């Protein structure tokens, strides 16, 4: 190793430790409590669940928390047309194969195989976007809890292996469905929606612990976010993520400007930055004026900064 490689190796190891020490910050109540309990029931009953909900409602987070609670590995993959079975299971590293042949040492395991070997929770996001033959390659792991690894042999999954699919409701209705065969393996569907106002505000706080957000500021931010969910001009409204981002950006802007409080003006400004890219409007609607109008309507003209 030369000194650059050594420095990278040291820094990489530090980052790896940081990842294992990171604790999930999650508000577990209401729908999240229920989802958590049903996940436990499904696992105990040997059933594979799917979690359906719009983007950013906490589907991935709840799986991460579920894995963490039982001290298990959490691995995941997001489906799209380009995903191959080797992305799920793993593949041989050609350079190592030249030196060591087709042995385990030359094999880079994929997220599904890791979860099967270590007994982890495997989250498959948007499984319906996978090409059909890739979806079919999941039937054996999901149904028989075994998988054949090319040239290395068939393995039986560790008993802690727990696969879960997550999906958008929009995709569920769309043309890109889950293949019939795979859908037949998903026996239980857990729905997550936008949480109640008080709960969403609590979630925003949990995700901005270093800032002192007043109740007024949190109410204003929630008002903005929920307005996007009630607008007929908006196809994809603001997620919980967008609310967290507005809160964090507004708080940071207020700090930089030495403001005594996170006021309506600074929230409007932060919201404009965040919402312009966070929403999908119906065709024919110009995002920027629509965002400005929405912010003005919710916060009032005193908040319009531009
Ligand atoms: N119950 C909760 N407690 C704390 N934070 C939450 C909770 N639910 C959601 N969040 C926060 O909201 C954000 C989005 O959550 P997550 O990534 O799990 O959503 P998702 O449903 O998987 O989204 P996508 O469909 O885009 O994959 C994250 O920052 C997460 O920390
Ligand atoms: Mg996710």
PDB file of N, CA and C and ligand atoms in Angstrom, residues 24-29 31-32 53-63 78 125-126 166-168 192 195 199 202-204 206-207 239-242 244, ligand 1:
ATOM      1  N   UNK A  24     -30.664   4.574  14.830  1.00  0.00           N
ATOM      2  CA  UNK A  24     -31.833   5.049  14.105  1.00  0.00           C
ATOM      3  C   UNK A  24     -32.652   5.956  15.021  1.00  0.00           C
ATOM      4  N   UNK A  25     -33.012   7.139  14.515  1.00  0.00           N
ATOM      5  CA  UNK A  25     -33.892   8.012  15.303  1.00  0.00           C
ATOM      6  C   UNK A  25     -35.293   7.868  14.740  1.00  0.00           C
ATOM      7  N   UNK A  26     -36.155   7.274  15.529  1.00  0.00           N
ATOM      8  CA  UNK A  26     -37.483   7.000  14.984  1.00  0.00           C
ATOM      9  C   UNK A  26     -38.572   7.290  16.011  1.00  0.00           C
ATOM     10  N   UNK A  27     -39.641   7.887  15.552  1.00  0.00           N
ATOM     11  CA  UNK A  27     -40.823   8.087  16.389  1.00  0.00           C
ATOM     12  C   UNK A  27     -41.699   6.865  16.170  1.00  0.00           C
ATOM     13  N   UNK A  28     -41.788   6.034  17.205  1.00  0.00           N
ATOM     14  CA  UNK A  28     -42.586   4.806  17.072  1.00  0.00           C
ATOM     15  C   UNK A  28     -43.900   5.002  17.807  1.00  0.00           C
ATOM     16  N   UNK A  29     -44.914   5.383  17.079  1.00  0.00           N
ATOM     17  CA  UNK A  29     -46.264   5.443  17.645  1.00  0.00           C
ATOM     18  C   UNK A  29     -47.262   5.359  16.507  1.00  0.00           C
ATOM     19  N   UNK A  31     -49.312   4.612  13.477  1.00  0.00           N
ATOM     20  CA  UNK A  31     -49.124   3.687  12.355  1.00  0.00           C
ATOM     21  C   UNK A  31     -47.743   3.005  12.399  1.00  0.00           C
ATOM     22  N   UNK A  32     -46.755   3.691  12.956  1.00  0.00           N
ATOM     23  CA  UNK A  32     -45.417   3.098  13.013  1.00  0.00           C
ATOM     24  C   UNK A  32     -45.358   1.971  14.037  1.00  0.00           C
ATOM     25  N   UNK A  53     -46.729   2.787   0.628  1.00  0.00           N
ATOM     26  CA  UNK A  53     -46.931   4.158   1.081  1.00  0.00           C
ATOM     27  C   UNK A  53     -46.248   5.128   0.153  1.00  0.00           C
ATOM     28  N   UNK A  54     -46.701   6.374   0.131  1.00  0.00           N
ATOM     29  CA  UNK A  54     -46.078   7.374  -0.733  1.00  0.00           C
ATOM     30  C   UNK A  54     -44.614   7.615  -0.335  1.00  0.00           C
ATOM     31  N   UNK A  55     -43.835   8.267  -1.206  1.00  0.00           N
ATOM     32  CA  UNK A  55     -42.422   8.500  -0.899  1.00  0.00           C
ATOM     33  C   UNK A  55     -42.232   9.233   0.432  1.00  0.00           C
ATOM     34  N   UNK A  56     -41.210   8.827   1.161  1.00  0.00           N
ATOM     35  CA  UNK A  56     -40.801   9.563   2.355  1.00  0.00           C
ATOM     36  C   UNK A  56     -41.716   9.463   3.547  1.00  0.00           C
ATOM     37  N   UNK A  57     -42.503   8.397   3.683  1.00  0.00           N
ATOM     38  CA  UNK A  57     -43.329   8.264   4.890  1.00  0.00           C
ATOM     39  C   UNK A  57     -42.658   7.388   5.950  1.00  0.00           C
ATOM     40  N   UNK A  58     -41.468   6.876   5.657  1.00  0.00           N
ATOM     41  CA  UNK A  58     -40.763   6.108   6.677  1.00  0.00           C
ATOM     42  C   UNK A  58     -40.717   4.614   6.438  1.00  0.00           C
ATOM     43  N   UNK A  59     -40.920   4.182   5.189  1.00  0.00           N
ATOM     44  CA  UNK A  59     -40.915   2.749   4.887  1.00  0.00           C
ATOM     45  C   UNK A  59     -39.531   2.146   5.153  1.00  0.00           C
ATOM     46  N   UNK A  60     -38.505   2.810   4.628  1.00  0.00           N
ATOM     47  CA  UNK A  60     -37.153   2.284   4.820  1.00  0.00           C
ATOM     48  C   UNK A  60     -36.739   2.394   6.287  1.00  0.00           C
ATOM     49  N   UNK A  61     -37.096   3.518   6.895  1.00  0.00           N
ATOM     50  CA  UNK A  61     -36.696   3.746   8.288  1.00  0.00           C
ATOM     51  C   UNK A  61     -37.258   2.673   9.222  1.00  0.00           C
ATOM     52  N   UNK A  62     -38.497   2.297   9.000  1.00  0.00           N
ATOM     53  CA  UNK A  62     -39.103   1.329   9.915  1.00  0.00           C
ATOM     54  C   UNK A  62     -38.411  -0.031   9.782  1.00  0.00           C
ATOM     55  N   UNK A  63     -37.997  -0.360   8.572  1.00  0.00           N
ATOM     56  CA  UNK A  63     -37.269  -1.624   8.385  1.00  0.00           C
ATOM     57  C   UNK A  63     -35.898  -1.562   9.052  1.00  0.00           C
ATOM     58  N   UNK A  78     -32.845  -1.042  -4.454  1.00  0.00           N
ATOM     59  CA  UNK A  78     -33.978  -0.401  -5.127  1.00  0.00           C
ATOM     60  C   UNK A  78     -34.086  -0.944  -6.536  1.00  0.00           C
ATOM     61  N   UNK A 125     -36.904  -2.255  -2.346  1.00  0.00           N
ATOM     62  CA  UNK A 125     -37.720  -1.096  -2.704  1.00  0.00           C
ATOM     63  C   UNK A 125     -38.169  -1.208  -4.146  1.00  0.00           C
ATOM     64  N   UNK A 126     -39.407  -0.881  -4.399  1.00  0.00           N
ATOM     65  CA  UNK A 126     -39.934  -0.839  -5.758  1.00  0.00           C
ATOM     66  C   UNK A 126     -39.597  -2.116  -6.532  1.00  0.00           C
ATOM     67  N   UNK A 166     -41.060  -2.956  -0.317  1.00  0.00           N
ATOM     68  CA  UNK A 166     -41.732  -1.668  -0.113  1.00  0.00           C
ATOM     69  C   UNK A 166     -42.122  -1.088  -1.471  1.00  0.00           C
ATOM     70  N   UNK A 167     -43.223  -0.379  -1.484  1.00  0.00           N
ATOM     71  CA  UNK A 167     -43.735   0.110  -2.763  1.00  0.00           C
ATOM     72  C   UNK A 167     -44.556   1.383  -2.628  1.00  0.00           C
ATOM     73  N   UNK A 168     -44.601   2.141  -3.708  1.00  0.00           N
ATOM     74  CA  UNK A 168     -45.466   3.315  -3.781  1.00  0.00           C
ATOM     75  C   UNK A 168     -46.868   2.912  -4.189  1.00  0.00           C
ATOM     76  N   UNK A 192     -48.648   2.557   5.010  1.00  0.00           N
ATOM     77  CA  UNK A 192     -48.199   3.735   5.755  1.00  0.00           C
ATOM     78  C   UNK A 192     -48.670   4.965   4.991  1.00  0.00           C
ATOM     79  N   UNK A 195     -48.476  10.864   8.542  1.00  0.00           N
ATOM     80  CA  UNK A 195     -48.915  10.758   9.935  1.00  0.00           C
ATOM     81  C   UNK A 195     -49.824  11.912  10.354  1.00  0.00           C
ATOM     82  N   UNK A 199     -47.857  14.026  15.208  1.00  0.00           N
ATOM     83  CA  UNK A 199     -46.809  13.016  15.012  1.00  0.00           C
ATOM     84  C   UNK A 199     -45.789  13.492  13.984  1.00  0.00           C
ATOM     85  N   UNK A 202     -43.547  15.948  15.535  1.00  0.00           N
ATOM     86  CA  UNK A 202     -42.570  15.261  16.386  1.00  0.00           C
ATOM     87  C   UNK A 202     -41.447  14.645  15.539  1.00  0.00           C
ATOM     88  N   UNK A 203     -41.813  14.106  14.386  1.00  0.00           N
ATOM     89  CA  UNK A 203     -40.813  13.511  13.484  1.00  0.00           C
ATOM     90  C   UNK A 203     -39.849  14.583  12.984  1.00  0.00           C
ATOM     91  N   UNK A 204     -40.387  15.746  12.638  1.00  0.00           N
ATOM     92  CA  UNK A 204     -39.517  16.837  12.183  1.00  0.00           C
ATOM     93  C   UNK A 204     -38.537  17.214  13.291  1.00  0.00           C
ATOM     94  N   UNK A 206     -37.430  15.369  15.797  1.00  0.00           N
ATOM     95  CA  UNK A 206     -36.456  14.286  16.001  1.00  0.00           C
ATOM     96  C   UNK A 206     -35.342  14.343  14.948  1.00  0.00           C
ATOM     97  N   UNK A 207     -35.702  14.843  13.771  1.00  0.00           N
ATOM     98  CA  UNK A 207     -34.729  14.904  12.688  1.00  0.00           C
ATOM     99  C   UNK A 207     -34.005  16.246  12.603  1.00  0.00           C
ATOM    100  N   UNK A 239     -43.168  15.382   1.005  1.00  0.00           N
ATOM    101  CA  UNK A 239     -43.041  14.234   1.898  1.00  0.00           C
ATOM    102  C   UNK A 239     -42.609  14.741   3.272  1.00  0.00           C
ATOM    103  N   UNK A 240     -42.482  13.796   4.202  1.00  0.00           N
ATOM    104  CA  UNK A 240     -41.958  14.160   5.527  1.00  0.00           C
ATOM    105  C   UNK A 240     -40.551  14.730   5.353  1.00  0.00           C
ATOM    106  N   UNK A 241     -39.823  14.145   4.407  1.00  0.00           N
ATOM    107  CA  UNK A 241     -38.473  14.622   4.104  1.00  0.00           C
ATOM    108  C   UNK A 241     -38.447  16.111   3.797  1.00  0.00           C
ATOM    109  N   UNK A 242     -39.430  16.567   2.986  1.00  0.00           N
ATOM    110  CA  UNK A 242     -39.469  17.979   2.606  1.00  0.00           C
ATOM    111  C   UNK A 242     -39.668  18.851   3.849  1.00  0.00           C
ATOM    112  N   UNK A 244     -38.835  18.157   6.943  1.00  0.00           N
ATOM    113  CA  UNK A 244     -37.575  18.139   7.713  1.00  0.00           C
ATOM    114  C   UNK A 244     -36.577  19.107   7.072  1.00  0.00           C
TER     115      UNK A 244
HETATM  116  N1  LIG B   1     -41.503   7.565  12.362  1.00  0.00           N
HETATM  117  C1  LIG B   1     -40.454   8.319  12.007  1.00  0.00           C
HETATM  118  N2  LIG B   1     -39.581   8.743  12.958  1.00  0.00           N
HETATM  119  C2  LIG B   1     -38.524   9.515  12.634  1.00  0.00           C
HETATM  120  N3  LIG B   1     -38.222   9.886  11.384  1.00  0.00           N
HETATM  121  C3  LIG B   1     -39.046   9.506  10.386  1.00  0.00           C
HETATM  122  C4  LIG B   1     -40.203   8.707  10.653  1.00  0.00           C
HETATM  123  N4  LIG B   1     -40.821   8.463   9.483  1.00  0.00           N
HETATM  124  C5  LIG B   1     -40.105   9.088   8.531  1.00  0.00           C
HETATM  125  N5  LIG B   1     -39.026   9.718   9.068  1.00  0.00           N
HETATM  126  C6  LIG B   1     -38.012  10.480   8.344  1.00  0.00           C
HETATM  127  O1  LIG B   1     -38.536  10.816   7.074  1.00  0.00           O
HETATM  128  C7  LIG B   1     -37.575  10.620   6.043  1.00  0.00           C
HETATM  129  C8  LIG B   1     -38.070   9.629   5.011  1.00  0.00           C
HETATM  130  O2  LIG B   1     -38.125   8.315   5.567  1.00  0.00           O
HETATM  131  P1  LIG B   1     -37.791   7.025   4.666  1.00  0.00           P
HETATM  132  O3  LIG B   1     -36.560   7.239   3.886  1.00  0.00           O
HETATM  133  O4  LIG B   1     -37.844   5.855   5.569  1.00  0.00           O
HETATM  134  O5  LIG B   1     -39.051   7.052   3.704  1.00  0.00           O
HETATM  135  P2  LIG B   1     -39.488   6.006   2.564  1.00  0.00           P
HETATM  136  O6  LIG B   1     -40.929   5.782   2.778  1.00  0.00           O
HETATM  137  O7  LIG B   1     -38.582   4.839   2.561  1.00  0.00           O
HETATM  138  O8  LIG B   1     -39.279   6.876   1.261  1.00  0.00           O
HETATM  139  P3  LIG B   1     -39.060   6.387  -0.275  1.00  0.00           P
HETATM  140  O9  LIG B   1     -40.385   5.931  -0.787  1.00  0.00           O
HETATM  141  O10 LIG B   1     -38.635   7.644  -0.962  1.00  0.00           O
HETATM  142  O11 LIG B   1     -38.018   5.327  -0.258  1.00  0.00           O
HETATM  143  C9  LIG B   1     -36.287  10.202   6.740  1.00  0.00           C
HETATM  144  O12 LIG B   1     -35.498  11.333   6.963  1.00  0.00           O
HETATM  145  C10 LIG B   1     -36.769   9.636   8.053  1.00  0.00           C
HETATM  146  O13 LIG B   1     -35.787   9.776   9.033  1.00  0.00           O
END
